[in-house]
Short mmCIF file of C-alpha atoms (C1' of nucleotides) in Angstrom, two decimals:
data_model
loop_
_atom_site.label_atom_id
_atom_site.label_comp_id
_atom_site.label_asym_id
_atom_site.label_seq_id
_atom_site.Cartn_x
_atom_site.Cartn_y
_atom_site.Cartn_z
CA MET A 80 107.20 110.82 54.73
CA LYS A 81 106.76 113.07 57.80
CA SER A 82 109.17 112.56 60.64
CA VAL A 83 108.68 115.46 62.99
CA VAL A 84 109.33 113.45 66.14
CA PRO A 85 111.75 110.65 65.51
CA ILE A 86 110.58 107.63 67.40
CA THR A 87 113.26 105.29 68.57
CA ALA A 88 112.77 101.58 68.85
CA VAL A 89 113.08 101.76 72.62
CA GLU A 90 110.35 104.33 72.98
CA ILE A 91 107.98 102.31 70.87
CA LYS A 92 108.60 99.17 72.85
CA THR A 93 107.91 101.17 75.95
CA ALA A 94 104.41 102.54 75.47
CA CYS A 95 101.17 101.04 76.79
CA SER A 96 99.68 101.77 73.38
CA GLN A 97 102.17 99.42 71.78
CA CYS A 98 102.19 96.81 74.52
CA ASN A 99 100.68 93.45 73.66
CA LEU A 100 99.67 93.01 77.28
CA ARG A 101 97.29 95.94 77.31
CA GLU A 102 94.19 93.77 77.20
CA LEU A 103 95.26 92.15 80.48
CA CYS A 104 96.54 95.26 82.17
CA LEU A 105 95.61 98.73 83.27
CA PRO A 106 94.87 100.06 79.75
CA PHE A 107 92.01 97.60 79.23
CA GLY A 108 88.89 99.40 78.08
CA LEU A 109 90.60 102.72 77.37
CA ASP A 110 90.34 104.35 73.96
CA PRO A 111 93.52 105.25 72.04
CA GLY A 112 93.60 108.84 73.26
CA GLU A 113 93.26 107.75 76.84
CA ILE A 114 95.97 105.15 76.46
CA ASN A 115 98.30 107.89 75.30
CA GLN A 116 97.60 109.78 78.52
CA LEU A 117 98.44 106.63 80.43
CA ASP A 118 101.68 106.33 78.46
CA GLU A 119 102.85 109.65 79.85
CA LEU A 120 102.10 108.53 83.35
CA VAL A 121 104.14 105.35 83.19
CA GLY A 122 107.35 107.09 84.01
CA SER A 123 109.93 104.41 83.96
CA ARG A 124 110.60 100.76 83.65
CA ARG A 125 112.57 98.66 86.07
CA LYS A 126 114.43 95.42 85.50
CA ILE A 127 114.54 93.00 88.41
CA LYS A 128 116.89 90.05 88.37
CA ARG A 129 115.76 86.62 89.52
CA GLN A 130 115.50 86.36 93.31
CA GLN A 131 115.67 90.13 93.77
CA HIS A 132 113.06 92.21 95.52
CA LEU A 133 110.87 94.64 93.64
CA TYR A 134 109.85 95.98 97.05
CA ARG A 135 109.98 94.83 100.64
CA SER A 136 107.55 94.92 103.47
CA GLY A 137 108.00 98.31 105.13
CA ASP A 138 109.23 100.13 102.02
CA PRO A 139 107.44 103.45 101.54
CA PHE A 140 104.59 103.13 99.05
CA GLU A 141 104.99 105.32 96.01
CA ALA A 142 103.99 103.33 92.98
CA ILE A 143 102.25 100.26 91.75
CA TYR A 144 103.88 98.04 89.15
CA ALA A 145 102.62 96.32 86.03
CA ILE A 146 104.57 93.24 85.05
CA ARG A 147 105.90 93.63 81.54
CA ALA A 148 108.03 90.49 81.41
CA GLY A 149 108.75 87.69 83.81
CA SER A 150 106.95 86.70 86.98
CA PHE A 151 106.92 87.32 90.72
CA LYS A 152 105.83 85.96 94.03
CA THR A 153 104.56 87.99 96.96
CA ASP A 154 105.03 86.84 100.52
CA VAL A 155 104.47 87.89 104.09
CA ILE A 156 107.01 87.05 106.78
CA LEU A 157 106.35 86.80 110.52
CA GLU A 158 108.90 87.69 113.20
CA ASP A 159 109.49 84.04 113.98
CA GLY A 160 110.60 83.43 110.40
CA ARG A 161 107.56 81.65 109.07
CA ASP A 162 106.51 82.94 105.70
CA GLN A 163 103.45 82.63 103.57
CA VAL A 164 103.44 83.10 99.82
CA THR A 165 100.34 85.17 99.12
CA GLY A 166 100.42 85.01 95.34
CA PHE A 167 102.22 84.39 92.09
CA GLN A 168 101.98 87.14 89.48
CA MET A 169 102.41 86.94 85.73
CA THR A 170 102.74 89.45 82.89
CA GLY A 171 100.05 92.10 82.74
CA GLU A 172 99.22 91.68 86.41
CA VAL A 173 99.61 94.50 88.88
CA LEU A 174 101.78 94.47 91.99
CA GLY A 175 101.85 96.74 95.01
CA LEU A 176 98.17 97.34 95.80
CA ASP A 177 98.82 96.22 99.37
CA GLY A 178 100.77 99.42 99.94
CA ILE A 179 97.94 101.89 99.44
CA SER A 180 96.28 101.36 102.79
CA GLY A 181 99.23 102.01 105.07
CA GLU A 182 101.48 104.25 102.99
CA GLU A 183 104.02 101.43 103.04
CA HIS A 184 104.21 97.99 101.50
CA SER A 185 102.96 95.17 103.65
CA CYS A 186 104.50 92.27 101.76
CA ASN A 187 107.58 91.41 99.73
CA ALA A 188 107.57 91.10 95.95
CA ILE A 189 110.34 88.90 94.58
CA ALA A 190 111.15 88.08 90.97
CA LEU A 191 110.95 84.38 90.11
CA GLU A 192 113.00 85.00 86.95
CA ASP A 193 114.67 88.00 85.36
CA SER A 194 111.76 90.37 84.95
CA GLU A 195 110.69 93.85 84.01
CA VAL A 196 107.97 96.07 85.42
CA CYS A 197 106.38 99.37 84.45
CA VAL A 198 106.49 101.83 87.34
CA ILE A 199 103.18 103.62 87.84
CA PRO A 200 103.52 106.48 90.34
CA PHE A 201 100.41 106.18 92.46
CA VAL A 202 99.71 109.86 93.04
CA ARG A 203 99.71 110.39 89.29
CA LEU A 204 97.51 107.36 88.73
CA GLU A 205 94.92 108.74 91.12
CA GLU A 206 95.21 112.10 89.39
CA LEU A 207 94.64 110.68 85.93
CA SER A 208 91.89 108.37 87.05
CA ARG A 209 90.02 111.42 88.33
CA GLN A 210 90.00 112.61 84.73
CA VAL A 211 89.59 109.37 82.84
CA GLU A 212 86.52 107.49 83.92
CA SER A 213 87.41 104.27 82.12
CA LEU A 214 90.84 104.20 83.76
CA GLN A 215 89.28 104.77 87.14
CA HIS A 216 86.88 101.92 86.61
CA GLN A 217 89.52 99.54 85.29
CA PHE A 218 91.70 100.27 88.29
CA HIS A 219 88.83 99.55 90.65
CA LYS A 220 88.18 96.31 88.82
CA ILE A 221 91.79 95.27 89.20
CA MET A 222 91.67 95.89 92.94
CA SER A 223 88.38 94.07 93.26
CA ARG A 224 89.72 91.14 91.24
CA GLU A 225 92.52 90.84 93.74
CA ILE A 226 90.00 90.64 96.57
CA VAL A 227 88.01 87.96 94.76
CA ARG A 228 91.18 86.02 94.03
CA ASP A 229 92.12 86.17 97.70
CA HIS A 230 88.71 84.77 98.63
CA GLY A 231 89.40 81.86 96.31
CA VAL A 232 92.69 81.20 98.06
CA MET A 233 90.96 81.36 101.43
CA MET A 234 88.49 78.75 100.18
CA LEU A 235 91.37 76.61 99.05
CA LEU A 236 93.32 76.94 102.29
CA GLY A 237 90.33 76.68 104.53
CA SER A 238 88.41 73.77 103.13
CA MET A 239 90.25 71.80 100.49
CA ARG A 240 92.41 68.69 100.69
CA ALA A 241 95.94 68.54 99.31
CA GLU A 242 94.88 66.99 95.99
CA GLU A 243 92.20 69.58 95.45
CA ARG A 244 94.56 72.43 96.24
CA LEU A 245 97.13 71.28 93.76
CA ALA A 246 94.52 70.56 91.08
CA ALA A 247 93.10 74.05 91.58
CA PHE A 248 96.59 75.51 91.36
CA LEU A 249 97.40 73.70 88.11
CA LEU A 250 94.10 74.64 86.50
CA ASN A 251 94.60 78.25 87.54
CA MET A 252 98.10 78.35 86.06
CA SER A 253 96.87 76.73 82.87
CA GLN A 254 94.11 79.27 82.52
CA ARG A 255 96.47 82.18 83.04
CA PHE A 256 99.03 80.85 80.58
CA THR A 257 96.22 80.43 78.07
CA ALA A 258 95.13 84.04 78.52
CA ARG A 259 98.68 85.03 77.57
CA GLY A 260 98.68 83.01 74.39
CA PHE A 261 100.66 80.03 75.70
CA SER A 262 99.68 76.40 75.70
CA PRO A 263 96.94 75.50 78.18
CA SER A 264 98.41 72.05 78.67
CA GLU A 265 102.14 72.49 78.77
CA PHE A 266 104.08 75.03 80.75
CA HIS A 267 107.04 75.71 82.92
CA LEU A 268 106.57 76.58 86.58
CA ARG A 269 108.91 79.30 87.75
CA MET A 270 108.54 78.55 91.46
CA THR A 271 109.91 75.78 93.64
CA ARG A 272 107.92 73.03 95.37
CA ASP A 273 108.54 74.86 98.60
CA GLU A 274 106.99 78.05 97.23
CA ILE A 275 104.01 76.17 95.82
CA GLY A 276 103.65 74.49 99.19
CA SER A 277 103.73 77.76 101.06
CA TYR A 278 101.09 79.22 98.77
CA LEU A 279 98.87 76.15 99.12
CA GLY A 280 99.39 75.67 102.85
CA LEU A 281 101.25 72.38 102.33
CA LYS A 282 104.78 71.15 102.94
CA LEU A 283 107.00 70.70 99.93
CA GLU A 284 107.04 66.92 100.40
CA THR A 285 103.26 66.85 100.17
CA VAL A 286 103.37 68.90 96.99
CA SER A 287 105.91 66.52 95.51
CA ARG A 288 103.98 63.40 96.53
CA THR A 289 100.76 64.81 95.16
CA PHE A 290 102.45 65.59 91.84
CA SER A 291 103.68 62.00 91.76
CA ARG A 292 100.19 60.66 92.49
CA PHE A 293 98.72 62.80 89.70
CA GLN A 294 101.38 61.40 87.41
CA ASP A 295 100.61 57.81 88.41
CA GLU A 296 96.95 58.47 87.68
CA GLY A 297 97.78 59.80 84.23
CA LEU A 298 96.49 63.29 84.97
CA VAL A 299 99.75 65.10 84.32
CA ALA A 300 103.31 64.47 83.20
CA VAL A 301 105.70 66.12 85.62
CA GLN A 302 109.37 66.58 84.95
CA GLN A 303 110.73 68.90 87.59
CA LYS A 304 109.24 72.27 86.80
CA HIS A 305 107.94 71.29 83.41
CA ILE A 306 104.26 70.37 83.53
CA ARG A 307 102.13 68.71 80.88
CA ILE A 308 98.44 68.40 81.70
CA LEU A 309 97.13 65.18 80.18
CA ASN A 310 93.60 65.12 81.57
CA THR A 311 92.02 68.47 82.32
CA PRO A 312 88.53 67.07 83.02
CA GLY A 313 90.13 64.65 85.45
CA LEU A 314 91.72 67.52 87.35
CA LYS A 315 88.43 69.38 87.40
CA ARG A 316 86.71 66.28 88.74
CA ILE A 317 89.10 66.24 91.69
CA LEU A 318 87.95 69.75 92.52
CA ASN A 319 84.26 68.98 92.44
CA HIS A 320 84.00 65.42 93.69
CA HIS A 321 84.55 65.98 97.32
CA THR A 322 84.62 62.51 98.83
CA ALA A 323 84.46 63.18 102.52
CA MET B 9 63.08 130.84 110.62
CA LYS B 10 63.38 129.55 107.09
CA SER B 11 61.99 126.10 106.52
CA VAL B 12 61.96 125.52 102.81
CA VAL B 13 62.94 121.90 103.21
CA PRO B 14 61.76 120.54 106.51
CA ILE B 15 64.33 118.19 107.92
CA THR B 16 62.96 115.26 109.80
CA ALA B 17 64.74 113.50 112.64
CA VAL B 18 65.23 110.48 110.43
CA GLU B 19 67.06 112.44 107.80
CA ILE B 20 69.40 113.95 110.33
CA LYS B 21 70.16 110.62 111.94
CA THR B 22 70.88 109.40 108.47
CA ALA B 23 73.70 111.66 107.39
CA CYS B 24 77.39 110.74 107.28
CA SER B 25 78.12 114.12 108.80
CA GLN B 26 76.19 113.14 111.91
CA CYS B 27 77.33 109.54 112.04
CA ASN B 28 79.62 108.57 114.87
CA LEU B 29 81.21 105.92 112.67
CA ARG B 30 82.59 108.40 110.19
CA GLU B 31 86.14 108.04 111.46
CA LEU B 32 86.06 104.34 110.61
CA CYS B 33 84.16 104.59 107.37
CA LEU B 34 84.20 106.16 103.96
CA PRO B 35 84.02 109.77 105.21
CA PHE B 36 87.37 109.48 106.99
CA GLY B 37 89.66 112.34 106.00
CA LEU B 38 86.99 114.40 104.25
CA ASP B 39 86.29 117.98 105.27
CA PRO B 40 82.75 119.02 106.31
CA GLY B 41 81.81 120.28 102.84
CA GLU B 42 82.94 117.07 101.24
CA ILE B 43 81.06 114.99 103.78
CA ASN B 44 77.91 116.85 102.84
CA GLN B 45 78.44 115.82 99.22
CA LEU B 46 78.83 112.22 100.40
CA ASP B 47 75.58 112.56 102.35
CA GLU B 48 73.73 113.23 99.14
CA LEU B 49 75.21 110.18 97.55
CA VAL B 50 74.19 107.75 100.27
CA GLY B 51 70.75 107.27 98.86
CA SER B 52 69.07 104.94 101.22
CA ARG B 53 69.44 102.74 104.21
CA ARG B 54 68.51 99.10 104.42
CA LYS B 55 67.62 97.03 107.44
CA ILE B 56 68.61 93.38 107.31
CA LYS B 57 67.25 90.94 109.83
CA ARG B 58 69.47 88.34 111.44
CA GLN B 59 70.30 85.45 109.11
CA GLN B 60 69.10 87.33 106.05
CA HIS B 61 71.19 88.08 103.01
CA LEU B 62 72.32 91.58 102.17
CA TYR B 63 73.33 90.17 98.80
CA ARG B 64 74.02 86.79 97.30
CA SER B 65 76.69 85.46 95.02
CA GLY B 66 75.49 86.17 91.49
CA ASP B 67 73.38 89.21 92.36
CA PRO B 68 74.04 92.11 90.00
CA PHE B 69 76.49 94.57 91.48
CA GLU B 70 75.11 98.04 91.92
CA ALA B 71 76.21 99.36 95.26
CA ILE B 72 78.58 98.91 98.11
CA TYR B 73 77.36 98.99 101.69
CA ALA B 74 78.64 100.62 104.85
CA ILE B 75 77.54 98.91 108.03
CA ARG B 76 75.70 101.33 110.25
CA ALA B 77 74.57 98.92 112.92
CA GLY B 78 75.02 95.23 113.50
CA SER B 79 77.43 92.81 111.90
CA PHE B 80 77.79 90.45 108.97
CA LYS B 81 79.67 87.48 107.66
CA THR B 82 80.65 86.92 104.04
CA ASP B 83 81.01 83.46 102.59
CA VAL B 84 81.71 81.62 99.37
CA ILE B 85 79.90 78.38 98.57
CA LEU B 86 81.11 75.66 96.19
CA GLU B 87 78.79 73.47 94.12
CA ASP B 88 79.40 70.50 96.38
CA GLY B 89 78.05 72.46 99.34
CA ARG B 90 81.29 73.25 101.10
CA ASP B 91 81.44 76.81 102.24
CA GLN B 92 84.14 79.10 103.48
CA VAL B 93 83.52 82.16 105.62
CA THR B 94 85.77 84.84 104.12
CA GLY B 95 85.23 87.50 106.74
CA PHE B 96 83.27 89.01 109.60
CA GLN B 97 82.35 92.68 109.26
CA MET B 98 81.51 95.20 111.95
CA THR B 99 80.07 98.72 112.03
CA GLY B 100 81.83 101.24 109.79
CA GLU B 101 83.24 98.52 107.57
CA VAL B 102 82.37 98.28 103.90
CA LEU B 103 80.74 95.33 102.17
CA GLY B 104 80.42 94.46 98.50
CA LEU B 105 83.83 95.32 97.05
CA ASP B 106 84.01 91.81 95.59
CA GLY B 107 81.30 92.77 93.13
CA ILE B 108 83.20 95.47 91.24
CA SER B 109 85.38 93.15 89.21
CA GLY B 110 82.71 91.00 87.61
CA GLU B 111 79.65 93.25 87.64
CA GLU B 112 78.07 90.77 90.02
CA HIS B 113 78.68 89.75 93.61
CA SER B 114 80.97 86.80 94.10
CA CYS B 115 80.11 85.99 97.69
CA ASN B 116 77.18 86.08 100.09
CA ALA B 117 76.78 88.68 102.80
CA ILE B 118 74.61 87.55 105.71
CA ALA B 119 73.61 89.50 108.80
CA LEU B 120 74.76 87.93 112.08
CA GLU B 121 72.22 90.04 113.96
CA ASP B 122 69.54 92.56 113.04
CA SER B 123 71.55 95.15 111.17
CA GLU B 124 71.41 98.26 109.09
CA VAL B 125 73.55 99.37 106.15
CA CYS B 126 73.98 102.55 104.14
CA VAL B 127 73.53 101.88 100.44
CA ILE B 128 76.21 103.57 98.34
CA PRO B 129 75.38 103.35 94.63
CA PHE B 130 78.69 102.52 93.03
CA VAL B 131 78.36 104.55 89.85
CA ARG B 132 77.72 107.64 91.93
CA LEU B 133 80.60 106.85 94.24
CA GLU B 134 82.97 106.66 91.29
CA GLU B 135 81.50 109.91 89.98
CA LEU B 136 81.97 111.77 93.25
CA SER B 137 85.41 110.33 93.85
CA ARG B 138 86.46 111.79 90.49
CA GLN B 139 85.66 115.18 92.01
CA VAL B 140 86.75 114.71 95.59
CA GLU B 141 90.35 113.66 95.86
CA SER B 142 90.19 112.76 99.53
CA LEU B 143 87.19 110.53 98.96
CA GLN B 144 88.95 108.80 96.10
CA HIS B 145 91.98 108.17 98.23
CA GLN B 146 90.00 106.95 101.22
CA PHE B 147 88.10 104.53 98.98
CA HIS B 148 91.36 103.18 97.59
CA LYS B 149 92.67 102.74 101.10
CA ILE B 150 89.60 100.79 102.08
CA MET B 151 90.03 98.42 99.14
CA SER B 152 93.73 98.05 99.85
CA ARG B 153 93.03 97.37 103.51
CA GLU B 154 90.79 94.52 102.44
CA ILE B 155 93.64 93.04 100.39
CA VAL B 156 96.05 93.34 103.31
CA ARG B 157 93.51 91.77 105.64
CA ASP B 158 93.08 88.87 103.21
CA HIS B 159 96.84 88.32 103.20
CA GLY B 160 96.72 88.07 106.96
CA VAL B 161 94.03 85.43 106.73
CA MET B 162 96.07 83.54 104.17
CA MET B 163 99.00 83.59 106.58
CA LEU B 164 96.75 82.29 109.30
CA LEU B 165 95.23 79.53 107.19
CA GLY B 166 98.45 78.57 105.49
CA SER B 167 100.91 78.41 108.30
CA MET B 168 99.37 78.63 111.76
CA ARG B 169 98.27 75.96 114.19
CA ALA B 170 94.78 75.86 115.69
CA GLU B 171 95.78 77.67 118.89
CA GLU B 172 97.51 80.43 116.97
CA ARG B 173 94.55 80.89 114.66
CA LEU B 174 92.12 81.28 117.51
CA ALA B 175 94.45 83.57 119.44
CA ALA B 176 94.85 85.75 116.35
CA PHE B 177 91.09 85.78 115.90
CA LEU B 178 90.41 86.85 119.48
CA LEU B 179 93.06 89.57 119.40
CA ASN B 180 91.67 90.85 116.13
CA MET B 181 88.13 90.99 117.49
CA SER B 182 89.34 92.71 120.63
CA GLN B 183 91.18 95.33 118.63
CA ARG B 184 88.16 96.02 116.44
CA PHE B 185 85.80 96.29 119.40
CA THR B 186 88.25 98.69 121.00
CA ALA B 187 88.30 100.87 117.88
CA ARG B 188 84.53 101.14 118.27
CA GLY B 189 84.67 102.28 121.86
CA PHE B 190 83.85 98.93 123.44
CA SER B 191 85.85 97.00 125.99
CA PRO B 192 89.03 95.40 124.67
CA SER B 193 88.70 92.51 127.08
CA GLU B 194 85.04 91.64 127.20
CA PHE B 195 82.72 91.15 124.24
CA HIS B 196 80.01 89.11 122.72
CA LEU B 197 80.71 87.09 119.61
CA ARG B 198 77.87 87.18 117.13
CA MET B 199 78.92 84.11 115.18
CA THR B 200 78.71 80.40 115.98
CA ARG B 201 81.61 78.03 116.61
CA ASP B 202 80.92 76.58 113.19
CA GLU B 203 81.28 79.98 111.53
CA ILE B 204 84.47 80.74 113.46
CA GLY B 205 85.75 77.33 112.42
CA SER B 206 84.96 77.92 108.78
CA TYR B 207 86.74 81.26 108.86
CA LEU B 208 89.79 79.77 110.60
CA GLY B 209 89.91 76.58 108.56
CA LEU B 210 89.03 74.43 111.57
CA LYS B 211 86.11 72.21 112.55
CA LEU B 212 83.73 73.50 115.18
CA GLU B 213 84.88 70.83 117.65
CA THR B 214 88.44 72.07 117.37
CA VAL B 215 87.32 75.64 117.98
CA SER B 216 85.40 74.54 121.05
CA ARG B 217 88.27 72.44 122.40
CA THR B 218 90.74 75.26 121.84
CA PHE B 219 88.48 77.70 123.69
CA SER B 220 88.36 75.21 126.55
CA ARG B 221 92.13 74.87 126.58
CA PHE B 222 92.54 78.66 126.66
CA GLN B 223 90.13 78.73 129.55
CA ASP B 224 92.04 76.02 131.45
CA GLU B 225 95.20 78.02 130.94
CA GLY B 226 93.57 81.13 132.36
CA LEU B 227 93.88 83.09 129.12
CA VAL B 228 90.18 83.74 128.65
CA ALA B 229 86.85 83.16 130.33
CA VAL B 230 84.42 81.69 127.85
CA GLN B 231 80.73 81.41 128.45
CA GLN B 232 79.10 80.47 125.19
CA LYS B 233 79.45 83.54 123.01
CA HIS B 234 80.51 85.82 125.79
CA ILE B 235 84.29 86.22 125.90
CA ARG B 236 86.44 87.76 128.58
CA ILE B 237 90.12 88.06 127.78
CA LEU B 238 92.11 87.60 130.97
CA ASN B 239 95.65 87.55 129.64
CA THR B 240 96.26 89.49 126.44
CA PRO B 241 100.08 89.13 126.55
CA GLY B 242 99.58 85.39 126.94
CA LEU B 243 97.49 85.29 123.79
CA LYS B 244 100.08 87.34 121.94
CA ARG B 245 102.77 84.96 123.10
CA ILE B 246 100.92 82.07 121.52
CA LEU B 247 101.08 83.93 118.21
CA ASN B 248 104.79 84.58 118.34
CA HIS B 249 106.23 81.57 120.09
CA HIS B 250 106.04 79.07 117.35
CA THR B 251 107.27 75.83 118.89
CA ALA B 252 107.77 73.59 115.91
"C1'" DG C 160 56.85 80.35 129.99
"C1'" DG C 161 57.50 76.02 128.00
"C1'" DA C 162 58.84 73.00 123.95
"C1'" DG C 163 61.90 72.21 120.62
"C1'" DC C 164 65.92 72.79 118.32
"C1'" DC C 165 70.17 74.44 117.46
"C1'" DC C 166 74.52 75.16 119.52
"C1'" DT C 167 78.22 73.69 122.37
"C1'" DT C 168 81.04 70.66 124.89
"C1'" DT C 169 83.63 66.53 125.61
"C1'" DG C 170 85.36 61.82 124.68
"C1'" DA C 171 87.25 58.06 121.66
"C1'" DT C 172 89.24 56.94 117.48
"C1'" DC C 173 91.18 57.74 112.82
"C1'" DC C 174 93.83 59.51 109.08
"C1'" DA C 175 95.87 63.12 106.04
"C1'" DC C 176 99.55 65.52 106.19
"C1'" DG C 177 103.78 66.83 108.69
"C1'" DT C 178 108.31 65.50 110.16
"C1'" DC C 179 112.62 63.30 109.77
"C1'" DA C 180 115.86 61.17 106.86
"C1'" DA C 181 118.24 59.48 102.89
"C1'" DT C 182 118.96 59.57 98.19
"C1'" DA C 183 118.88 61.37 93.53
"C1'" DC C 184 118.68 64.74 90.13
"C1'" DG C 185 120.00 69.00 87.59
"C1'" DA C 186 121.83 73.37 86.98
"C1'" DT C 187 125.82 76.12 87.59
"C1'" DT C 188 130.57 76.85 88.34
"C1'" DT C 189 135.28 75.90 87.66
"C1'" DA D 111 134.09 66.79 82.98
"C1'" DA D 112 134.07 66.91 87.93
"C1'" DA D 113 132.49 69.24 92.04
"C1'" DT D 114 128.98 71.70 94.41
"C1'" DC D 115 124.65 73.10 95.94
"C1'" DG D 116 119.99 73.90 95.67
"C1'" DT D 117 115.86 71.28 94.41
"C1'" DA D 118 113.10 67.13 94.13
"C1'" DT D 119 111.67 62.54 95.16
"C1'" DT D 120 110.56 58.79 98.14
"C1'" DG D 121 110.15 56.10 102.46
"C1'" DA D 122 109.04 55.39 107.46
"C1'" DC D 123 106.85 57.13 111.20
"C1'" DG D 124 104.38 60.56 114.27
"C1'" DT D 125 100.67 63.77 115.35
"C1'" DG D 126 97.29 67.59 115.16
"C1'" DG D 127 93.10 68.09 113.96
"C1'" DA D 128 89.05 65.58 111.68
"C1'" DT D 129 85.49 62.45 112.38
"C1'" DC D 130 82.06 59.96 114.86
"C1'" DA D 131 79.22 59.92 118.78
"C1'" DA D 132 76.61 61.31 122.77
"C1'" DA D 133 74.96 64.34 126.18
"C1'" DG D 134 73.95 68.83 128.12
"C1'" DG D 135 72.68 73.87 127.78
"C1'" DG D 136 70.62 77.94 126.21
"C1'" DC D 137 68.02 80.47 122.67
"C1'" DT D 138 64.02 81.26 119.95
"C1'" DC D 139 59.62 80.97 118.81
"C1'" DC D 140 55.27 79.81 119.88
#
DNA sequence: GGAGCCCTTTGATCCACGTCAATACGATTT
DNA sequence: AAATCGTATTGACGTGGATCAAAGGGCTCC
């Protein structure tokens, strides 16, 4: 048995090539050799405790981050104190793209639970994506996906009623948990009613009441942050049947 | 005088290197040699008449578009007919970034007036931006700017009142007209009250009433689509003084 | 240059969601 | 196991913006 370069357990756990999130993340579509190049680029890993900031609005932009474990929210805060949650991010998703345009971050990224991210120095990412076409393209897709997602949120905020917003939110969470190999119908929300409300443009009381109504109608079973979806088609019907 | 390749007036008018929008557009930050390379990439130009689509949701994605003259709106339409305007675009701004992620466009782009765009075939843009670092970076900035802009709209839709939304909208338009060398205080809106309302998450009646209120308060002079801003600090104050 | 139609304005009324308030639950700490 | 504090639920009431309706104004297209 050859053992020229002893590989420690930590190093193995660390590499994109060994990461079970690679199909959801930056390495998607790269061949093994290319993934190894990406491995070298992902300099370090950072652990962020629940409620702590990964970055703040105004921080200099140096890297983007791929979520390896845990979850985050991003928000924007106005001078007068009002804040708007602009997204919830799960494993394999990328954080920090907002910082590219202005050389500094334009929102806050806060861990919803103890989490870990891969630090991807942006200058080096641009460098490598000039050499690796598939990486370049995947990165562009990730940015574009963020734009499309934002359009969906604008649709939701601009023209949906409270029930529709919450139904859309639950179906979106379900779909993303599914993509990560978890149950489509049963999951644990990491964010508070207030944070959900901010994201959906509703007050926390409205979120709570709407959850209760869904429960009364047999669509979901809600127990605090634990959600069981009982009637997916019913939720989808709320989205489509606009009775106005 | 050599004249191997006769250059017609049209071709000259056509080039990025001669375009007075280059400081706002993709060529920003490139040196003259690099801009010439970009010139070769911008294959053709397309004229779009008022109310016509530049592309539709579902169209295959092949190119992005830089607006050379005129203006556009983008919108998303749900099955039940509801639609949401996701943005208004002016000269020098780029359209079509939504299409990268799914290989097809995910919204509609419609000309608000007779307009003209530069067609930038996306495969060739990726190719050239692998060679030209400054182009790559400028393209990334443009995508990132779109994400930041979307966050601003989410803030607006999620946590602002009607007056604040319209004030933010007017200040944003003013700032963009200014960047294009037009008056900061007097301009012509190309979109209807209904389109403004859709963008701001309000009904057209509310937009109209809010314009009237602004007029009563001496903040603006409104005459149909012609807007004169009389009190910019007053408008800014509406944005910051959240009396709730 | 006139007819028609879309766009805009304004008023009256309604209702979904916000606000205010009280209580209850659950996780964490001691 | 009790105390504490953030989080969630639920009720009563208020309101900003939606809806319904009607009339006037200004483009656009013949």
